Amino acid sequence: MNLADAFDEPAFVPYLCVGDPSVERTREYVQALVRGGADVLELGLPFSEPIAEGPTIQGSVVRALEAGTTPEQYFEFVDSLDVDVPVVCMTYYNLLYQYGDSEAQRASDASGEAASDGPESFVERAAEVGISGFVIPDLPAEEAGPLRAACDDHGLDLVFIVAPTTEGDRLERMVELSSGYLYVQARLGVTGAKADVSDQTEASLAKVSQYDIPKAVGFGVSSGDQARHIVEAGADGVIVGSALVDVVAEHGDPDGDDVPERLEAKARELSEGVAAGAENMAKPEGQ
Amino acid sequence: MSHETQRGADETEDRDGTFGRYGGQYVPEALMPAVQELEDAYERYVLNNVDGFVDEFRRRLRDFGGRPTPLQRADRLSDRLDREVYLKREDLLHGGAHKLNNALGQVLLAKYMGKERIVAETGAGQHGTATAMAAAHLDMPCEVYMGTRDIQRQRPNVFRMRLNGSEVNPVSAGRGTLKEAINETMRDWATNVEDTHYVIGSVVGPHPFPEMVRTFQSVISEEARAQVQEQAGQLPDSVVACAGGGSNTMGTFHEFVGDESVDLFAVEAGGSSLAVDEETGVAPNSASLSTGTEGVLHGARTKLLQDSDGNVVESHSVSSGLDYAGVGPELAHLVDTERVTPVNVDDDEALEAFHLLSQEEGIIPALESAHAVAFARANPEQLGGLTVINVSGRGDKDLESVIEETENRELENAPGMDIFERAAGGSGGGL
Ligand SMILES: Cc1ncc(COP(=O)(O)O)c(C=O)c1O
C-alpha cells in the first residue's frame, strides 16, 4: 500500500516493538491498534543498541530480544499479518547491514576482502513480506546512499527524522532523500511519553511546511488532546510509541490480562484526537 | 556550514571521515549538526592552531599532566626476554593513564567551542577520572555515565570522579559495562546537544572522534619515537600496545606507522575463550580485531563482536578497560591492510604479567597494560631485538579485582590477601 496516501487525512501512527513479550502477543496488540483506528503501523525490529530510545522503549526492546525475536521471525510475522494498513519497519542500521550475509561473506568480510552486500538483502526480504518503508534512527542522510538505492530498486519508502537541530542544506538534502513521510521529531532527546506538547512542535512544522510530503510528528505524544493540538498545528500524522509501550509493559498472563482492550482504548483516544484536530482545521495545512 | 569546502584540506588523511572501508557517521539526526560543528572546530583549533589552541593544550599537558612521560629500559624484563625492552610510562601521566591526553584535549576544545557542559562514558573509570580532572581543571560541569558492573569493579575511580566534582550516573542496562555506558551518554548528548560536548573516551564513535582522539593521543608516539632514538640510537623493531577501543594503541602506533621496519602489535583481551556463545549472546572475550566482523556500532562502521543477526554481543575481559565489543575504525583498517598485527592474551596470562611487572620492575600496571606485557613475555621471538611496550596506565584502580581474581586461580608467584584475612580473623577470635 502506498505510504503517502495513508496521510490523505491526518493519520494516527502507533509504534510497537515486535516480540514484546512474544510475537504471538504482538499480533493481538497490533489488531487492537487497528481496531482503535491506526492508519499506519510502525513496527520495531529489536536491536541490541537502541541509542535513540528512552527507558520505556528500551525496556520493550530488551524484552523482545530476551524472547528471542530475530529479523527472520519479524519478517514472517509481518508476512502473516492480516491488516490493511501499511507497515513501516523501524530498526537500526546494523541489522539491515548484516542480514542475509552468508558465513563465507562474513568470513571474507573479516579479512576485508569482500564487501557485504549492505542493506540490499534486507530490503528485498522486506518488500517480499509487504513492508512499505523504513525508519532507521541511526542512519543520517549522509550515510543513506546504499539504503536509498535499495529502497528505490524495490519500491519501498525511506523516512528520515527531522530533528529540532536540522536546518539549512542538511534539511534540503534530507527532504530530497525522503519518501513516504517526514518524521518530525517534536523535541530534542530520546523517545518517551510526555504530558505536554513541546513548544518546538510548531516551529518544527513551520520549518518543513513548504515541502510537498506528509509530515508526521512524534517523540513524547501520549494523549488524545496532544494529538489534536499537533494536527491543529499542521501535522499530517501523529506518531505514538512510549505511551502504548507503557501499556504493553504491564502484560501478564496471556489469557487473563486486558492489554489488548487497553491498547485499543488508548489507540481510540489518540485516533479520535487526530480526527478532532482534522475537523477543527478550517484552513489548509501549512501556509 | 563551511564543512563541505574544508574537506580535503589535510592531504595525509581521508578527510571524509573514513579509513578504508571503516568509519563514517552513523548517529541520530539530532546529533548530526553537533558532529559537524565538532568537525569544523577540530579542523580550526586542533589542526590549524587557531587562537593558539595547540600551544595551550601542550602547555597544560606539561604543567597539569606532567608530560613528557619517560621511556624506560626495563632491565629485568630485557634480561628475561633476552632483548632490549623499553616501557613507555603513560602510567606516570596525571590520573594514572594515557586517558588524560584525550580528555584534556577535548575539554579544552569544548571550552574553545563555547560549550558549557561535559558528558563522558567510562569503562574502567580511567577515562571518566581523566575527564573529571580535566573538567575540574578547566572549570566545566561534568557528568559521567558508568555501567553498574564497572562501578563495582572500579570503586576507587568512582570516588575519584566524585572528589573532582563530577556526577557519576550508573547505567544498569545489559551487562552494565562500557557499551551500555556509551549508549546512555549518546542519549544524554542527543537531549542536551546545544550546550553539551560529549568527551568520548577512545578512538571510536562518529567522525571526527576517531581521528581527533588519535591526534590527541599521538603525543605518546611523538615522544616515544624521539626518546628511543636518543636512548638506543635506533628505531625499535616492534611496538606493543593493548587495545580496547584502541586509543592508547593508535596513540602509541601513529608516528611509527610510516616506519615500515617497525612491527606493530595490538594486544586484545582474549578473556576466557575466543568463541562466541550464540545461545547466550556472550563473547567471553573482547577480541574484536581478531574475531569480529564488519558492522555498525556507536556511530562507525568497524569490526565488532556480533551474532549472525547483527545484534551486538556482550564482551568480557578481566580488565574493564578492554571490555568492549567494538574497536576504532582506523585500527580495524590498519589490521586489514596488515600494517598492524592483532594478537590476544587471555585473562590468566594478563594476571601473571601483572604480577611479573609488579615484582620484577617495581611497576604495578593497569590490567589493560598487563595484556601488552603478557604478549611480549609469551612471544619474545616476534619482538625483534628492541621493543617498546606502552604501559598505558597504573594498576592502583585494579587492586580489588586483582585480589579477587588471584584468589580464584593458581598463579605462580602471586601474593594474595588471604593470609592476612585469616590472621585478622584468628586474632579477632582470640580476644
Ligand atoms: C590503562 C588503560 N589502558 C588501556 C585502556 C583501553 O582503552 P584504549 O584501547 O582506548 O586505549 C584503558 C581503558 O579504560 C585503560 O584504562
XYZ file of C-alpha atoms and ligand atoms in Angstrom:
734
model
C 0.000 0.000 0.000
C 1.259 3.494 -0.799
C 2.551 5.086 2.352
C 1.999 8.734 1.416
C -1.660 8.023 0.559
C -2.269 6.887 4.121
C -1.803 10.545 5.104
C -4.516 11.968 2.829
C -6.485 12.502 6.012
C -4.428 13.196 9.161
C -3.170 9.809 10.275
C -2.615 8.074 13.595
C 0.662 6.124 13.536
C 1.243 3.843 16.536
C 4.588 2.143 17.269
C 5.162 -1.180 18.982
C 8.232 -3.360 19.234
C 7.570 -6.816 17.781
C 8.226 -9.713 20.155
C 7.438 -7.971 23.457
C 6.561 -10.158 25.246
C 6.170 -12.601 22.318
C 5.467 -12.448 18.615
C 2.058 -14.006 19.148
C 1.007 -11.405 21.651
C 2.236 -8.655 19.360
C -0.255 -9.971 16.817
C -3.151 -9.404 19.243
C -1.806 -5.969 20.111
C -1.472 -4.901 16.511
C -5.017 -5.991 15.754
C -6.198 -3.999 18.753
C -4.390 -0.902 17.474
C -6.011 -1.269 14.073
C -9.444 -1.621 15.680
C -8.615 1.518 17.635
C -8.007 3.475 14.437
C -4.360 3.020 13.381
C -3.753 4.328 9.847
C -0.096 3.265 9.570
C 1.848 0.848 11.817
C 5.446 1.476 12.805
C 6.704 -1.919 13.916
C 10.034 -2.070 15.689
C 12.525 -4.818 14.953
C 14.517 -5.100 18.192
C 18.252 -4.255 18.097
C 20.666 -4.596 21.000
C 21.828 -0.940 20.949
C 18.715 1.251 20.727
C 20.500 4.590 21.124
C 17.555 6.786 20.123
C 15.168 5.280 22.656
C 14.271 6.344 26.164
C 13.758 3.884 29.029
C 10.233 2.785 28.022
C 11.077 1.561 24.533
C 14.496 0.292 25.653
C 12.650 -1.953 28.094
C 10.425 -3.230 25.320
C 13.397 -3.940 23.060
C 15.161 -5.849 25.824
C 12.072 -7.980 26.475
C 11.691 -8.711 22.766
C 15.334 -9.749 22.461
C 15.097 -11.876 25.570
C 12.125 -13.603 23.977
C 14.484 -14.447 21.109
C 12.974 -12.236 18.400
C 15.069 -12.350 15.223
C 14.811 -10.457 11.924
C 13.531 -13.588 10.218
C 10.751 -14.054 12.792
C 9.891 -10.417 12.344
C 9.545 -10.811 8.597
C 7.405 -13.922 8.977
C 5.236 -12.072 11.436
C 4.671 -9.131 9.114
C 4.061 -11.518 6.246
C 1.314 -13.252 8.171
C -0.303 -10.053 9.491
C -3.835 -9.679 8.255
C -4.371 -5.917 8.427
C -4.970 -3.433 5.653
C -2.806 -0.536 6.843
C 0.764 -0.021 5.662
C 3.602 -1.279 7.862
C 6.795 0.703 8.380
C 9.828 -1.118 9.773
C 11.689 0.788 12.475
C 15.114 -0.533 13.401
C 18.842 0.244 13.446
C 21.237 0.066 10.568
C 23.424 -2.823 11.667
C 20.554 -5.292 11.349
C 19.990 -4.219 7.736
C 23.686 -4.333 7.094
C 24.153 -7.896 8.383
C 21.017 -9.516 7.022
C 21.496 -12.304 4.528
C 25.276 -12.276 4.569
C 26.406 -15.847 4.219
C 29.013 -17.267 6.558
C 31.519 -17.139 3.708
C 30.810 -13.474 3.093
C 31.166 -12.706 6.759
C 34.479 -14.525 6.929
C 35.899 -12.699 3.931
C 34.457 -9.508 5.407
C 36.563 -10.054 8.461
C 39.649 -10.224 6.316
C 38.491 -7.140 4.457
C 38.442 -8.725 1.027
C 34.819 -8.568 0.029
C 32.061 -6.137 0.850
C 28.904 -7.406 2.470
C 26.008 -6.700 0.170
C 24.936 -3.963 2.590
C 21.207 -3.392 3.076
C 20.128 -4.975 -0.235
C 19.019 -8.434 1.021
C 17.153 -6.944 3.942
C 15.210 -4.569 1.715
C 14.430 -7.332 -0.736
C 13.034 -9.512 2.031
C 11.074 -6.594 3.491
C 9.480 -5.954 0.098
C 8.579 -9.626 -0.157
C 6.627 -9.591 3.111
C 4.825 -6.380 2.229
C 6.656 -3.770 4.299
C 6.077 -0.272 2.880
C 9.045 1.640 4.235
C 11.735 2.178 6.862
C 12.644 4.495 9.702
C 16.292 3.999 10.728
C 17.170 6.395 13.563
C 20.939 5.920 13.393
C 21.179 6.485 9.649
C 21.531 10.165 8.758
C 21.148 11.302 5.151
C 24.951 11.369 4.773
C 25.185 7.586 5.149
C 21.900 6.634 3.491
C 23.005 6.291 -0.138
C 23.057 2.472 -0.293
C 19.748 2.089 1.542
C 18.024 4.737 -0.558
C 19.167 2.949 -3.704
C 17.965 -0.433 -2.437
C 14.592 1.085 -1.485
C 14.256 2.573 -4.958
C 15.024 -0.790 -6.530
C 12.292 -2.483 -4.528
C 9.732 0.323 -4.457
C 9.955 0.994 -0.713
C 9.859 4.320 1.105
C 12.616 5.660 3.333
C 11.507 8.015 6.072
C 14.002 10.436 7.626
C 13.729 12.082 11.009
C 13.837 15.885 11.005
C 15.273 16.913 14.369
C 14.872 20.295 16.065
C 18.538 20.841 15.178
C 18.131 20.050 11.454
C 18.495 23.128 9.301
C 19.622 24.646 6.029
C 21.341 22.493 3.420
C 21.022 19.379 5.508
C 17.262 19.778 5.697
C 17.063 20.254 1.933
C 19.132 17.161 1.298
C 17.104 15.110 3.730
C 13.801 16.119 2.188
C 15.163 15.201 -1.217
C 16.066 11.718 0.031
C 12.804 11.178 1.932
C 9.738 9.425 0.667
C 6.509 8.291 2.321
C 6.501 10.916 5.046
C 8.835 13.083 7.115
C 9.191 12.114 10.748
C 9.199 15.433 12.598
C 10.909 14.996 15.959
C 8.931 17.157 18.388
C 11.720 17.689 20.901
C 15.399 17.010 21.480
C 16.333 13.826 23.226
C 15.106 10.280 23.138
C 11.669 8.709 22.850
C 9.417 8.783 25.891
C 5.887 9.827 26.828
C 5.447 13.453 27.941
C 2.378 15.227 29.263
C 2.698 18.427 27.240
C 3.008 19.386 23.600
C 6.534 20.633 23.021
C 6.794 24.323 22.157
C 9.135 23.210 19.453
C 6.388 21.387 17.550
C 5.026 24.430 15.723
C 8.448 25.752 14.847
C 9.465 22.322 13.580
C 6.364 22.033 11.426
C 6.819 25.555 10.066
C 10.354 24.629 9.052
C 9.107 21.863 6.747
C 5.701 23.237 5.709
C 6.924 24.278 2.273
C 7.787 20.725 1.265
C 5.278 18.589 -0.545
C 5.476 15.452 1.605
C 3.329 14.365 4.577
C 4.689 15.368 7.981
C 4.135 13.142 10.996
C 5.080 14.377 14.464
C 6.490 12.047 17.092
C 8.558 11.966 20.352
C 6.619 12.478 23.550
C 2.990 12.279 22.393
C 0.819 10.484 24.928
C -2.778 11.774 24.877
C -5.680 12.428 22.523
C -5.531 16.085 23.452
C -1.883 16.374 22.435
C -2.673 14.564 19.191
C -5.434 17.061 18.430
C -3.117 20.021 19.131
C -0.449 18.613 16.871
C -2.845 18.145 13.966
C -4.166 21.658 14.539
C -0.585 22.868 14.308
C -0.499 21.468 10.770
C 0.743 17.888 11.075
C -0.456 15.208 8.663
C 0.138 12.491 11.182
C 0.862 11.780 14.836
C 3.306 9.034 15.885
C 2.875 7.473 19.334
C 5.213 4.861 20.811
C 6.070 5.053 24.501
C 2.500 5.722 25.694
C 1.419 2.459 24.050
C 4.502 0.515 25.114
C 3.715 1.576 28.694
C 0.524 -0.466 28.359
C 2.349 -3.437 26.821
C 4.861 -3.354 29.678
C 2.065 -4.279 32.066
C 1.283 -7.523 30.316
C 0.552 -10.560 32.437
C -0.984 -13.925 31.794
C -1.772 -14.163 28.045
C -5.304 -15.387 28.732
C -6.109 -13.184 31.632
C -4.710 -9.695 31.082
C -6.557 -6.851 29.419
C -3.661 -5.373 27.443
C -5.396 -5.674 24.044
C -8.505 -3.914 25.370
C -6.473 -1.155 26.962
C -4.360 -0.727 23.828
C -7.479 -0.447 21.735
C -8.925 2.163 24.097
C -5.685 4.171 24.087
C -5.488 3.940 20.313
C -9.078 5.117 20.022
C -8.373 8.109 22.276
C -5.396 9.040 20.100
C -7.048 8.456 16.732
C -10.104 10.429 17.861
C -7.771 13.228 18.913
C -6.274 13.192 15.434
C -9.756 13.214 13.843
C -10.928 16.084 16.063
C -7.852 18.065 15.104
C -8.575 17.435 11.445
C -12.128 18.696 11.827
C -11.001 21.853 13.560
C -8.618 22.642 10.768
C -10.699 25.091 8.811
C -7.738 26.311 6.800
C -5.478 24.234 4.559
C -2.433 22.659 6.123
C 0.866 24.511 6.139
C 0.638 28.168 4.975
C 28.012 25.247 7.073
C 31.507 25.501 5.679
C 32.076 21.833 6.260
C 31.937 20.767 2.599
C 34.584 23.202 1.499
C 37.017 22.202 4.209
C 37.244 18.632 3.084
C 40.499 17.681 1.500
C 42.394 20.274 3.483
C 44.736 17.746 5.011
C 46.395 15.603 2.397
C 47.587 12.869 4.692
C 44.119 11.911 5.924
C 40.897 10.687 4.462
C 39.049 13.864 5.287
C 35.678 12.323 4.628
C 35.873 10.510 7.921
C 36.606 7.040 6.659
C 39.610 4.753 6.971
C 39.362 2.365 4.054
C 36.006 0.694 4.474
C 35.576 1.759 8.108
C 34.419 4.901 9.890
C 31.571 7.217 8.955
C 28.864 8.995 10.923
C 26.012 6.693 11.919
C 24.286 8.844 14.519
C 20.752 10.084 15.133
C 19.837 13.125 13.093
C 19.598 15.312 16.198
C 23.353 14.841 16.693
C 24.486 15.435 13.125
C 24.772 19.230 13.398
C 26.831 18.841 16.596
C 29.061 16.273 14.953
C 29.637 18.624 12.029
C 30.230 21.571 14.334
C 32.865 19.420 16.015
C 34.444 18.605 12.655
C 34.807 22.304 11.988
C 36.184 23.034 15.452
C 38.654 20.161 15.195
C 39.894 21.463 11.868
C 40.146 25.018 13.125
C 41.626 24.658 16.581
C 43.367 21.303 16.622
C 44.689 21.043 13.076
C 45.246 24.728 12.406
C 46.061 26.010 15.916
C 43.614 28.914 15.636
C 43.671 31.082 18.785
C 46.738 29.134 19.932
C 44.716 26.068 20.928
C 47.554 23.624 20.356
C 50.016 25.752 22.330
C 47.667 25.946 25.277
C 46.966 22.201 25.058
C 50.676 21.366 25.071
C 51.356 23.738 27.940
C 48.581 22.240 30.061
C 49.667 18.682 29.238
C 53.076 19.620 30.585
C 52.134 21.681 33.644
C 48.966 19.896 34.703
C 49.563 16.471 33.165
C 53.267 16.006 33.791
C 54.347 15.338 30.194
C 56.630 14.189 28.762
C 56.386 10.752 30.317
C 59.610 8.723 30.460
C 60.672 5.940 28.168
C 62.400 3.493 30.487
C 64.536 0.459 29.775
C 63.041 -2.486 31.699
C 66.215 -4.160 32.930
C 64.960 -7.461 34.263
C 62.376 -7.929 31.535
C 65.121 -7.280 28.992
C 67.258 -9.990 30.620
C 64.367 -12.387 30.866
C 63.334 -11.964 27.228
C 66.906 -11.667 26.040
C 66.357 -8.463 24.070
C 66.007 -4.739 24.668
C 62.635 -3.948 26.234
C 61.608 -0.335 26.749
C 58.473 0.776 28.568
C 56.612 3.946 27.652
C 55.428 5.095 31.044
C 51.918 6.507 30.470
C 51.137 5.183 33.943
C 53.052 8.236 35.178
C 50.741 10.715 33.476
C 48.461 12.611 35.875
C 45.458 10.445 36.650
C 47.431 7.272 36.111
C 46.692 6.512 32.457
C 47.050 7.810 28.921
C 43.413 8.900 29.064
C 44.248 12.443 30.160
C 45.863 13.243 26.790
C 42.480 12.939 25.131
C 40.278 14.183 27.963
C 42.265 17.383 28.411
C 42.287 17.978 24.673
C 38.547 17.543 24.334
C 37.508 19.506 27.409
C 39.739 22.343 26.272
C 38.254 22.134 22.777
C 34.744 22.240 24.261
C 35.745 25.456 26.007
C 37.048 26.953 22.777
C 33.731 25.957 21.164
C 31.767 27.768 23.875
C 30.146 24.614 25.257
C 29.003 24.747 28.868
C 28.722 21.156 29.966
C 30.680 17.931 29.573
C 29.381 14.376 29.465
C 31.502 11.252 29.148
C 31.209 7.493 29.377
C 33.692 5.358 31.204
C 34.542 1.669 31.391
C 37.477 1.179 33.737
C 36.804 4.594 35.168
C 40.133 5.867 33.854
C 38.600 7.961 31.113
C 35.912 9.194 33.487
C 38.570 10.076 36.021
C 40.675 11.877 33.443
C 37.646 13.775 32.168
C 36.584 14.701 35.687
C 40.097 16.018 36.372
C 40.231 17.966 33.136
C 36.754 19.381 33.758
C 37.676 20.479 37.288
C 40.940 21.938 35.991
C 39.143 23.898 33.273
C 36.082 24.711 35.393
C 33.404 22.857 33.438
C 30.495 20.890 34.949
C 30.803 17.199 34.106
C 28.622 14.085 34.260
C 29.998 10.606 33.686
C 27.955 7.524 32.752
C 29.286 4.212 34.010
C 27.915 0.662 33.922
C 26.832 -0.743 37.266
C 29.135 -3.746 36.875
C 32.096 -1.475 36.190
C 31.149 0.655 39.192
C 31.563 -2.458 41.321
C 34.861 -3.404 39.698
C 36.352 0.092 39.852
C 35.116 1.662 43.041
C 38.180 3.830 43.734
C 37.768 5.538 40.385
C 34.113 6.269 41.075
C 35.139 8.080 44.213
C 37.938 9.916 42.428
C 35.445 11.302 39.908
C 33.199 12.451 42.690
C 36.132 14.042 44.509
C 36.787 16.088 41.381
C 33.217 17.323 41.446
C 31.726 15.181 38.681
C 28.439 13.375 38.878
C 28.570 9.647 38.207
C 25.383 8.203 36.690
C 25.029 4.415 36.954
C 23.816 2.554 33.840
C 22.196 -0.791 34.549
C 21.164 -1.851 31.029
C 22.681 -5.017 29.559
C 25.666 -6.319 31.469
C 26.330 -2.840 32.797
C 29.637 -2.252 31.030
C 31.160 0.203 28.579
C 28.856 -0.466 25.629
C 25.769 0.480 27.618
C 27.523 3.482 29.139
C 28.258 4.775 25.629
C 24.611 4.288 24.586
C 23.422 6.263 27.566
C 25.934 9.077 27.033
C 24.810 9.343 23.398
C 21.234 9.709 24.647
C 22.239 12.472 27.039
C 24.130 14.211 24.244
C 21.116 13.936 21.919
C 18.987 15.585 24.605
C 21.376 18.389 25.578
C 23.289 18.777 22.360
C 23.026 22.540 22.201
C 25.280 23.316 25.153
C 26.972 19.964 25.820
C 30.086 18.298 24.453
C 30.494 14.534 24.601
C 34.089 13.666 25.500
C 34.284 10.185 24.012
C 36.975 8.050 25.642
C 38.590 6.192 22.792
C 39.203 6.278 19.039
C 35.610 5.180 18.426
C 32.339 6.898 17.552
C 31.349 9.000 14.538
C 33.876 11.051 12.591
C 35.704 13.215 13.691
C 36.103 11.417 17.046
C 38.351 8.543 15.917
C 40.763 10.860 14.146
C 40.597 13.588 16.770
C 41.196 11.269 19.734
C 44.096 9.685 17.869
C 45.551 13.133 17.234
C 45.400 13.968 20.943
C 46.901 10.592 21.888
C 49.670 10.725 19.281
C 51.799 12.646 21.741
C 52.698 9.185 23.093
C 54.412 8.073 19.888
C 55.833 11.518 19.157
C 57.711 11.323 22.428
C 58.490 7.613 22.307
C 59.904 7.754 18.796
C 62.295 10.562 19.715
C 63.160 9.019 23.093
C 64.026 5.598 21.747
C 66.294 7.065 19.099
C 68.007 9.197 21.676
C 68.437 6.404 24.227
C 69.054 3.405 21.980
C 70.240 5.159 18.867
C 67.732 3.358 16.676
C 64.084 2.802 15.900
C 62.501 -0.172 17.651
C 61.857 -3.414 15.787
C 58.417 -3.606 17.315
C 55.871 -1.595 19.287
C 53.300 -3.281 21.521
C 50.127 -1.795 22.995
C 46.897 -3.211 24.380
C 43.670 -2.459 22.528
C 40.201 -1.915 23.916
C 38.703 0.840 21.786
C 42.275 1.459 20.719
C 43.211 4.966 21.853
C 46.457 4.135 23.621
C 47.102 1.789 20.725
C 46.674 4.401 17.989
C 48.495 6.969 20.104
C 51.456 4.636 20.531
C 51.474 3.489 16.896
C 50.691 6.638 14.965
C 54.178 8.084 14.476
C 55.557 4.622 13.719
C 53.013 3.719 11.038
C 55.264 5.198 8.360
C 58.319 3.295 9.633
C 57.933 0.091 7.697
C 60.629 -1.748 9.636
C 58.682 -1.401 12.877
C 56.172 -4.191 13.598
C 53.039 -3.034 15.394
C 51.177 -5.428 17.732
C 47.698 -4.622 19.064
C 47.001 -6.884 22.035
C 43.351 -7.600 22.666
C 41.691 -9.296 25.592
C 41.246 -12.976 24.849
C 39.165 -13.211 28.033
C 38.473 -16.804 28.950
C 37.853 -18.074 25.399
C 37.799 -16.780 21.831
C 34.490 -18.385 20.878
C 31.148 -16.557 20.909
C 28.278 -18.317 22.647
C 25.381 -17.651 20.224
C 22.893 -19.114 22.674
C 23.539 -16.590 25.442
C 24.791 -13.842 23.149
C 28.004 -13.536 25.135
C 31.557 -13.456 23.822
C 33.815 -14.392 26.740
C 36.445 -12.087 25.203
C 36.866 -8.613 23.728
C 38.888 -9.588 20.670
C 37.020 -7.629 18.005
C 40.101 -7.182 15.793
C 40.924 -10.893 15.813
C 37.452 -12.395 15.709
C 34.965 -9.610 14.938
C 33.116 -8.937 11.700
C 32.265 -5.702 9.960
C 29.226 -3.837 11.218
C 27.965 -0.524 12.550
C 28.332 0.313 16.233
C 28.302 3.607 18.117
C 28.454 5.798 15.055
C 31.036 3.991 12.950
C 31.471 1.085 10.599
C 34.097 -1.119 12.200
C 34.912 -4.632 13.356
C 32.718 -5.801 16.181
C 31.515 -8.804 18.128
C 28.021 -9.620 16.925
C 25.735 -12.577 16.425
C 24.632 -13.736 12.987
C 21.604 -11.388 13.037
C 23.718 -8.320 13.758
C 22.884 -7.857 17.421
C 25.973 -6.828 19.335
C 27.075 -9.420 21.862
C 28.296 -8.768 25.366
C 32.069 -8.885 25.643
C 34.214 -9.979 28.552
C 37.617 -9.246 29.964
C 39.153 -9.313 33.409
C 40.118 -5.703 32.664
C 37.138 -3.406 32.296
C 39.050 -1.016 30.034
C 39.341 -3.688 27.349
C 35.813 -4.997 27.853
C 34.235 -3.611 24.672
C 32.600 -5.277 21.647
C 33.919 -2.783 19.081
C 37.214 -1.152 18.162
C 38.320 2.051 16.477
C 37.791 2.151 12.692
C 41.351 3.263 11.906
C 42.792 0.344 13.827
C 40.421 -2.035 12.009
C 41.698 -0.603 8.735
C 45.354 -0.933 9.732
C 44.681 -4.565 10.571
C 43.005 -5.200 7.201
C 45.945 -3.660 5.399
C 48.261 -5.818 7.523
C 50.139 -2.849 8.929
C 49.065 -3.808 12.450
C 49.069 -7.392 13.715
C 46.174 -8.209 16.065
C 47.058 -10.680 18.820
C 45.451 -11.571 22.113
C 46.199 -12.934 25.535
C 43.746 -14.441 27.982
C 42.765 -13.353 31.486
C 45.251 -15.702 33.188
C 48.231 -14.559 31.147
C 47.343 -10.923 31.805
C 47.169 -11.533 35.544
C 50.517 -13.318 35.514
C 52.094 -10.414 33.662
C 50.521 -8.010 36.147
C 52.336 -9.791 38.980
C 55.548 -10.138 36.991
C 55.875 -6.446 36.195
C 54.954 -5.549 39.764
C 57.620 -7.833 41.245
C 60.442 -7.538 38.774
C 60.229 -3.927 37.673
C 58.511 -2.245 40.599
C 55.722 -1.087 38.323
C 52.145 -2.068 39.094
C 50.498 -1.868 35.677
C 46.836 -1.488 34.824
C 45.307 -4.852 33.932
C 44.796 -3.432 30.435
C 48.510 -2.678 30.069
C 49.363 -6.063 31.566
C 47.914 -7.578 28.377
C 50.644 -5.872 26.337
C 53.337 -7.114 28.696
C 51.859 -10.627 28.639
C 52.040 -10.776 24.858
C 55.687 -9.700 24.878
C 56.509 -12.202 27.560
C 54.917 -15.124 25.731
C 56.191 -14.231 22.242
C 59.659 -12.719 22.568
C 60.742 -14.091 19.186
C 58.189 -11.859 17.457
C 59.558 -8.679 19.019
C 62.927 -8.391 17.255
C 65.949 -7.062 19.104
C 64.327 -3.942 20.527
C 60.730 -3.429 21.513
C 58.713 -0.599 23.017
C 55.742 -1.612 25.173
C 53.205 1.000 26.145
C 52.315 0.848 29.833
C 49.030 2.663 29.266
C 48.177 3.008 32.947
C 48.949 2.094 36.508
C 47.192 -0.662 38.388
C 46.036 1.005 41.590
C 42.458 1.024 40.301
C 42.622 -2.750 39.784
C 43.827 -3.871 43.189
C 40.453 -5.024 44.482
C 39.734 -7.100 41.397
C 43.281 -8.468 41.289
C 42.946 -9.716 44.868
C 39.717 -11.436 43.948
C 40.859 -12.820 40.586
C 44.177 -14.005 42.041
C 42.436 -15.929 44.781
C 40.335 -17.717 42.159
C 43.390 -19.021 40.325
C 46.651 -20.880 40.708
C 49.129 -18.205 39.681
C 52.831 -18.650 40.097
C 54.423 -16.154 42.473
C 51.258 -14.195 43.092
C 50.684 -12.837 46.573
C 47.105 -12.860 47.815
C 45.474 -11.210 50.792
C 44.043 -14.402 52.214
C 46.770 -14.960 54.812
C 46.095 -11.538 56.323
C 42.380 -12.123 56.375
C 42.943 -15.422 58.137
C 45.308 -13.773 60.581
C 42.881 -10.961 61.282
C 40.040 -13.456 61.740
C 42.216 -15.588 64.033
C 43.344 -12.813 66.340
C 39.812 -11.437 66.499
C 38.608 -14.817 67.701
C 41.323 -14.992 70.366
C 40.348 -11.823 72.146
C 45.035 1.932 31.470
C 44.178 1.664 30.289
N 44.735 1.135 29.198
C 44.006 0.868 28.102
C 42.652 1.097 28.065
C 41.897 0.724 26.831
O 41.457 1.798 26.075
P 42.118 2.126 24.677
O 42.105 0.865 23.901
O 41.223 3.158 24.095
O 43.464 2.619 24.906
C 42.026 1.673 29.187
C 40.581 1.976 29.158
O 39.951 2.320 30.093
C 42.814 1.964 30.319
O 42.261 2.484 31.414
